Coordinates of C-alpha atoms and ligand atoms in Angstrom, one line a residue:
M1 CA 28.4 13.6 4.9
R2 CA 27.1 12.1 9.1
V3 CA 25.0 9.4 8.8
R4 CA 22.9 7.6 11.1
V5 CA 22.0 3.8 12.1
P6 CA 19.3 4.4 15.1
G7 CA 21.5 2.1 17.9
R8 CA 25.1 2.4 15.5
E9 CA 26.9 5.1 14.1
T10 CA 28.3 4.4 10.4
D11 CA 31.1 6.5 8.5
N12 CA 30.4 9.3 6.2
C13 CA 30.0 7.9 2.3
R14 CA 33.3 8.4 1.1
A15 CA 34.3 5.4 2.0
T16 CA 32.5 2.4 -0.1
A17 CA 31.8 5.7 -2.8
M18 CA 32.4 3.8 -6.4
P19 CA 33.3 6.8 -8.8
P20 CA 30.4 7.0 -10.8
E21 CA 31.9 6.7 -14.1
S22 CA 32.5 2.4 -12.6
R23 CA 29.1 2.3 -12.6
H24 CA 27.8 -1.3 -15.2
R25 CA 24.2 -0.1 -15.9
R26 CA 21.9 3.1 -16.1
P27 CA 20.5 4.8 -12.8
L28 CA 16.5 3.0 -12.4
L29 CA 15.2 6.5 -9.9
V30 CA 11.2 6.3 -9.0
A31 CA 9.7 8.5 -7.1
N32 CA 6.4 7.1 -5.2
W33 CA 3.9 9.5 -4.6
K34 CA 2.4 8.0 -1.7
M35 CA -1.1 9.6 -1.2
N36 CA -0.5 12.4 -2.4
G37 CA -1.7 14.8 -5.7
L38 CA -4.6 16.1 -6.3
H39 CA -5.6 16.4 -10.3
A40 CA -4.1 19.9 -10.4
D41 CA -1.2 20.1 -7.9
G42 CA -0.3 16.4 -9.6
L43 CA -0.5 17.8 -13.4
A44 CA 1.7 20.5 -12.7
L45 CA 4.0 18.7 -10.6
A46 CA 4.8 16.1 -12.8
S47 CA 4.7 18.6 -16.3
A48 CA 7.7 20.4 -14.1
L49 CA 8.8 17.7 -14.0
A50 CA 8.1 16.7 -18.1
G51 CA 10.1 19.6 -17.9
H52 CA 13.3 18.5 -16.8
A53 CA 13.5 15.4 -18.3
A54 CA 13.4 16.6 -21.3
A55 CA 17.0 17.7 -20.9
G56 CA 17.8 14.1 -20.1
E57 CA 20.6 12.7 -18.2
G58 CA 18.1 11.5 -16.0
G59 CA 18.6 7.6 -15.5
D60 CA 15.3 5.7 -16.4
I61 CA 12.4 7.6 -14.1
V62 CA 9.4 6.2 -13.2
V63 CA 6.6 8.0 -11.1
C64 CA 4.5 6.8 -9.0
P65 CA 1.6 9.3 -8.7
P66 CA -2.0 7.6 -7.8
A67 CA -4.3 5.2 -9.5
T68 CA -6.6 8.6 -9.6
L69 CA -3.8 10.3 -12.3
L70 CA -3.1 7.9 -13.9
F71 CA -4.9 8.4 -16.4
A72 CA -3.8 12.4 -17.1
L73 CA 0.0 11.8 -16.2
R74 CA -0.2 9.1 -19.2
A75 CA -0.8 11.7 -21.5
V76 CA 1.4 14.3 -19.4
F77 CA 4.9 12.1 -19.9
A78 CA 4.3 10.7 -23.2
G79 CA 6.8 11.6 -25.4
S80 CA 9.0 12.3 -22.2
A81 CA 11.7 10.3 -20.4
V82 CA 9.4 9.3 -17.9
A83 CA 7.9 6.5 -17.1
L84 CA 4.7 5.9 -15.1
G85 CA 3.7 3.1 -12.2
G86 CA 1.2 1.6 -9.8
Q87 CA 1.8 1.8 -6.2
D88 CA 0.5 -1.7 -5.7
C89 CA -1.4 -4.2 -7.4
H90 CA -3.8 -7.4 -6.2
T91 CA -2.8 -10.9 -7.1
A92 CA -6.2 -11.3 -9.2
A93 CA -6.3 -10.0 -12.5
A94 CA -9.7 -9.3 -12.0
G95 CA -13.4 -10.2 -10.1
A96 CA -14.4 -8.8 -6.7
H97 CA -12.2 -6.5 -4.8
T98 CA -13.6 -3.2 -4.0
G99 CA -11.1 -0.8 -3.9
D100 CA -8.1 -2.8 -5.3
V101 CA -6.8 -2.1 -8.5
S102 CA -5.4 -4.6 -10.9
A103 CA -2.0 -4.9 -12.3
S104 CA -3.8 -4.7 -15.9
M105 CA -5.5 -1.4 -15.0
L106 CA -2.1 0.1 -14.5
A107 CA -1.1 -1.6 -17.4
D108 CA -4.1 -0.1 -19.1
A109 CA -3.0 3.6 -18.2
G110 CA -0.1 3.2 -19.3
C111 CA 1.8 2.1 -16.2
T112 CA 5.9 0.2 -17.3
H113 CA 5.5 -0.3 -14.0
V114 CA 4.5 -1.1 -10.5
I115 CA 5.4 -1.5 -6.7
V116 CA 4.4 -4.1 -4.9
G117 CA 5.5 -5.0 -0.6
H118 CA 5.7 -1.6 0.2
S119 CA 6.3 -1.3 4.1
E120 CA 3.5 0.2 4.2
R121 CA 1.7 -1.5 2.7
R122 CA 3.0 -4.5 4.5
A123 CA 2.0 -3.0 7.6
G124 CA -1.0 -1.6 6.5
H125 CA -2.8 -4.2 4.7
G126 CA -1.5 -7.7 6.8
E127 CA 0.8 -8.5 3.7
G128 CA 3.7 -10.4 3.8
D129 CA 6.4 -11.6 1.8
E130 CA 3.9 -14.7 -0.4
T131 CA 0.4 -11.7 -1.4
V132 CA 3.4 -9.4 -2.1
A133 CA 4.8 -12.9 -4.4
E134 CA 2.0 -13.3 -5.8
K135 CA 1.2 -9.1 -6.8
A136 CA 5.0 -9.6 -8.2
A137 CA 3.6 -12.3 -10.5
A138 CA 0.4 -10.2 -11.2
A139 CA 3.3 -8.0 -12.4
H140 CA 4.1 -10.0 -14.8
G141 CA 1.7 -11.2 -16.4
A142 CA 0.2 -8.1 -17.2
G143 CA 3.6 -6.8 -19.2
L144 CA 5.0 -4.8 -15.8
T145 CA 8.4 -4.8 -14.3
A146 CA 7.3 -5.5 -10.8
I147 CA 9.2 -3.2 -7.2
V148 CA 9.7 -5.3 -4.8
C149 CA 10.4 -3.7 -1.6
V150 CA 11.9 -5.2 1.0
G151 CA 13.4 -3.7 4.4
E152 CA 14.4 -4.3 8.1
S153 CA 12.7 -2.7 11.3
A154 CA 14.6 -0.6 13.7
A155 CA 14.4 -3.8 16.1
D156 CA 15.4 -5.9 13.2
R157 CA 18.4 -4.1 13.3
D158 CA 19.0 -3.1 16.6
S159 CA 18.8 -6.7 17.9
G160 CA 21.5 -8.1 14.7
H161 CA 19.5 -9.7 12.2
A162 CA 18.3 -6.9 9.6
L163 CA 20.4 -9.3 6.9
T164 CA 18.4 -11.9 8.3
V165 CA 15.1 -10.8 7.3
I166 CA 16.6 -8.7 4.2
G167 CA 17.0 -12.1 2.8
R168 CA 14.5 -14.7 3.7
Q169 CA 11.8 -11.3 2.5
V170 CA 13.6 -11.6 -0.8
E171 CA 13.6 -15.1 -1.1
G172 CA 9.8 -14.9 0.1
S173 CA 8.9 -11.7 -1.8
L174 CA 9.7 -13.6 -5.6
P175 CA 7.7 -15.3 -7.7
D176 CA 8.8 -18.0 -9.7
G177 CA 9.5 -15.8 -13.4
A178 CA 11.3 -13.1 -11.6
A179 CA 14.1 -12.2 -13.0
P180 CA 16.3 -9.0 -13.8
E181 CA 13.9 -7.8 -16.9
N182 CA 10.7 -7.2 -15.2
T183 CA 12.3 -7.1 -11.6
A184 CA 14.2 -4.2 -9.9
I185 CA 14.4 -4.8 -5.8
A186 CA 14.1 -1.9 -3.7
Y187 CA 16.2 -1.6 -0.6
E188 CA 13.9 -0.2 1.8
P189 CA 14.8 0.2 5.5
V190 CA 11.1 0.7 7.2
W191 CA 13.3 3.5 10.0
A192 CA 14.3 4.9 7.4
I193 CA 11.1 5.9 5.8
G194 CA 10.0 9.8 5.9
S195 CA 12.2 9.8 9.1
G196 CA 15.5 11.8 8.0
R197 CA 17.4 8.9 8.7
T198 CA 19.5 7.4 6.1
P199 CA 21.8 3.8 6.7
G200 CA 25.4 4.5 6.8
P201 CA 27.0 3.7 3.0
A202 CA 28.7 0.1 4.7
D203 CA 25.3 -1.2 5.8
I204 CA 23.8 0.3 2.7
A205 CA 26.3 -2.5 0.8
A206 CA 26.5 -5.3 2.8
A207 CA 22.1 -5.0 2.7
H208 CA 22.0 -4.7 -1.3
A209 CA 24.8 -7.5 -0.6
E210 CA 22.6 -9.7 0.9
V211 CA 19.8 -9.0 -1.3
R212 CA 21.5 -9.9 -4.9
A213 CA 22.6 -12.6 -2.4
G214 CA 19.0 -13.7 -2.5
W215 CA 18.1 -13.7 -5.4
E216 CA 20.7 -15.9 -6.7
R217 CA 19.4 -18.5 -3.6
R218 CA 15.9 -18.2 -4.7
F219 CA 16.9 -18.7 -8.9
S220 CA 20.2 -20.6 -8.6
G221 CA 21.8 -18.1 -10.5
S222 CA 23.5 -14.2 -10.7
G223 CA 21.9 -11.7 -9.6
A224 CA 25.0 -9.4 -11.5
A225 CA 21.9 -8.1 -13.8
L226 CA 19.5 -7.1 -10.7
R227 CA 18.6 -3.8 -9.9
V228 CA 18.9 -2.9 -6.9
L229 CA 17.4 0.8 -4.9
Y230 CA 17.9 2.2 -2.0
G231 CA 14.6 4.1 -0.6
G232 CA 14.5 5.9 2.3
S233 CA 14.4 9.8 3.2
V234 CA 16.4 10.5 -0.1
T235 CA 17.6 14.1 -0.5
A236 CA 18.7 15.7 -2.8
R237 CA 21.6 16.3 -0.4
N238 CA 22.4 12.9 0.0
A239 CA 21.6 11.0 -3.3
G240 CA 25.1 11.5 -4.8
E241 CA 26.3 9.8 -2.3
I242 CA 23.8 6.9 -1.3
L243 CA 23.8 5.9 -5.9
A244 CA 27.6 6.0 -5.8
V245 CA 27.5 3.3 -2.4
P246 CA 28.5 -0.3 -4.1
G247 CA 25.7 -2.3 -6.1
V248 CA 23.1 0.7 -5.1
D249 CA 21.7 0.7 -8.4
G250 CA 18.9 3.5 -8.5
V251 CA 16.3 4.9 -5.8
L252 CA 13.1 4.7 -4.8
V253 CA 11.8 8.7 -3.3
G254 CA 8.9 9.5 -1.0
G255 CA 8.5 12.5 0.1
A256 CA 11.8 14.3 -2.2
S257 CA 9.6 13.6 -5.2
L258 CA 6.9 15.6 -4.1
S259 CA 9.1 18.5 -5.3
A260 CA 9.8 18.6 -9.2
D261 CA 13.0 20.8 -8.5
T262 CA 14.5 18.2 -6.0
F263 CA 13.2 14.9 -7.5
W264 CA 15.2 16.5 -10.3
Q265 CA 18.1 16.6 -8.6
I266 CA 18.6 13.4 -7.7
C267 CA 17.3 12.1 -11.3
R268 CA 20.8 13.7 -12.1
A269 CA 23.0 13.1 -8.8
W270 CA 24.1 9.8 -10.4
R271 CA 26.1 11.5 -12.6
Ligands
PEP301 C1 9.2 5.9 0.5 O1 8.4 6.3 0.2 O2 9.4 4.2 -0.5 C2 10.3 6.4 1.1 C3 11.4 6.1 0.5 O3 10.0 7.3 1.6 P1 10.2 8.9 2.1 O4 11.3 8.7 0.7 O5 9.9 9.8 2.2 O6 11.5 7.8 3.1

């Protein structure tokens, strides 16, 4: 597989691939539907995925649909291997925040996870690390696992500052009380999201190592048990090789999660 980084050509994934049997934990496979899916389409997509998941072997799967679909999908995924997640939550538990959704509302709707700090929230809603940490704390307070997103821009990478930015975001976006049991971190280079471009395996491995190092600096302890996901233009074609990169414990998938068949191929790619 040829993979490209802006301004830098990299090797193929096999160079640093780790055999699947040497993985030490089941991967976390997260579908981010973003602002896609009316009721009928969302139900059809979820039903098809639940059907696939009934066969097992898909890792730990979380679907994050638009908030309007949460209650409907809760029924579809009940008793299946698929868990439900929110795409964002407010920092507050309740109050005068028109248009927002709280972490406890997500939990009430059947969510076990919530994405916070997605680059589209950071860029489109001006959310910085401090806000992201507050959102992660709100998620923890509601009993949810926070999937905290970090990742460098193309300019950061081209100027050689990618790892510095990643480390700073990790340290700044995690609240006190974060632990591998209630937190996962998604490394999502901004330039890779929705672009069809992915970093090379060496760059992914280095970024994930920096995520873990940032965690260790933040908490003065081991990040070995932390699940670190890769996100950005994951497809059925590249998922197996990305999931085999050392330090990759799962994937966060946007566009390719809008097809049940494709997302299921991704879910099975680690085996
Ligand atoms: C995302 O939105 O988190 C994402 C990774 O999107 P895509 O898979 O479409 O690049």
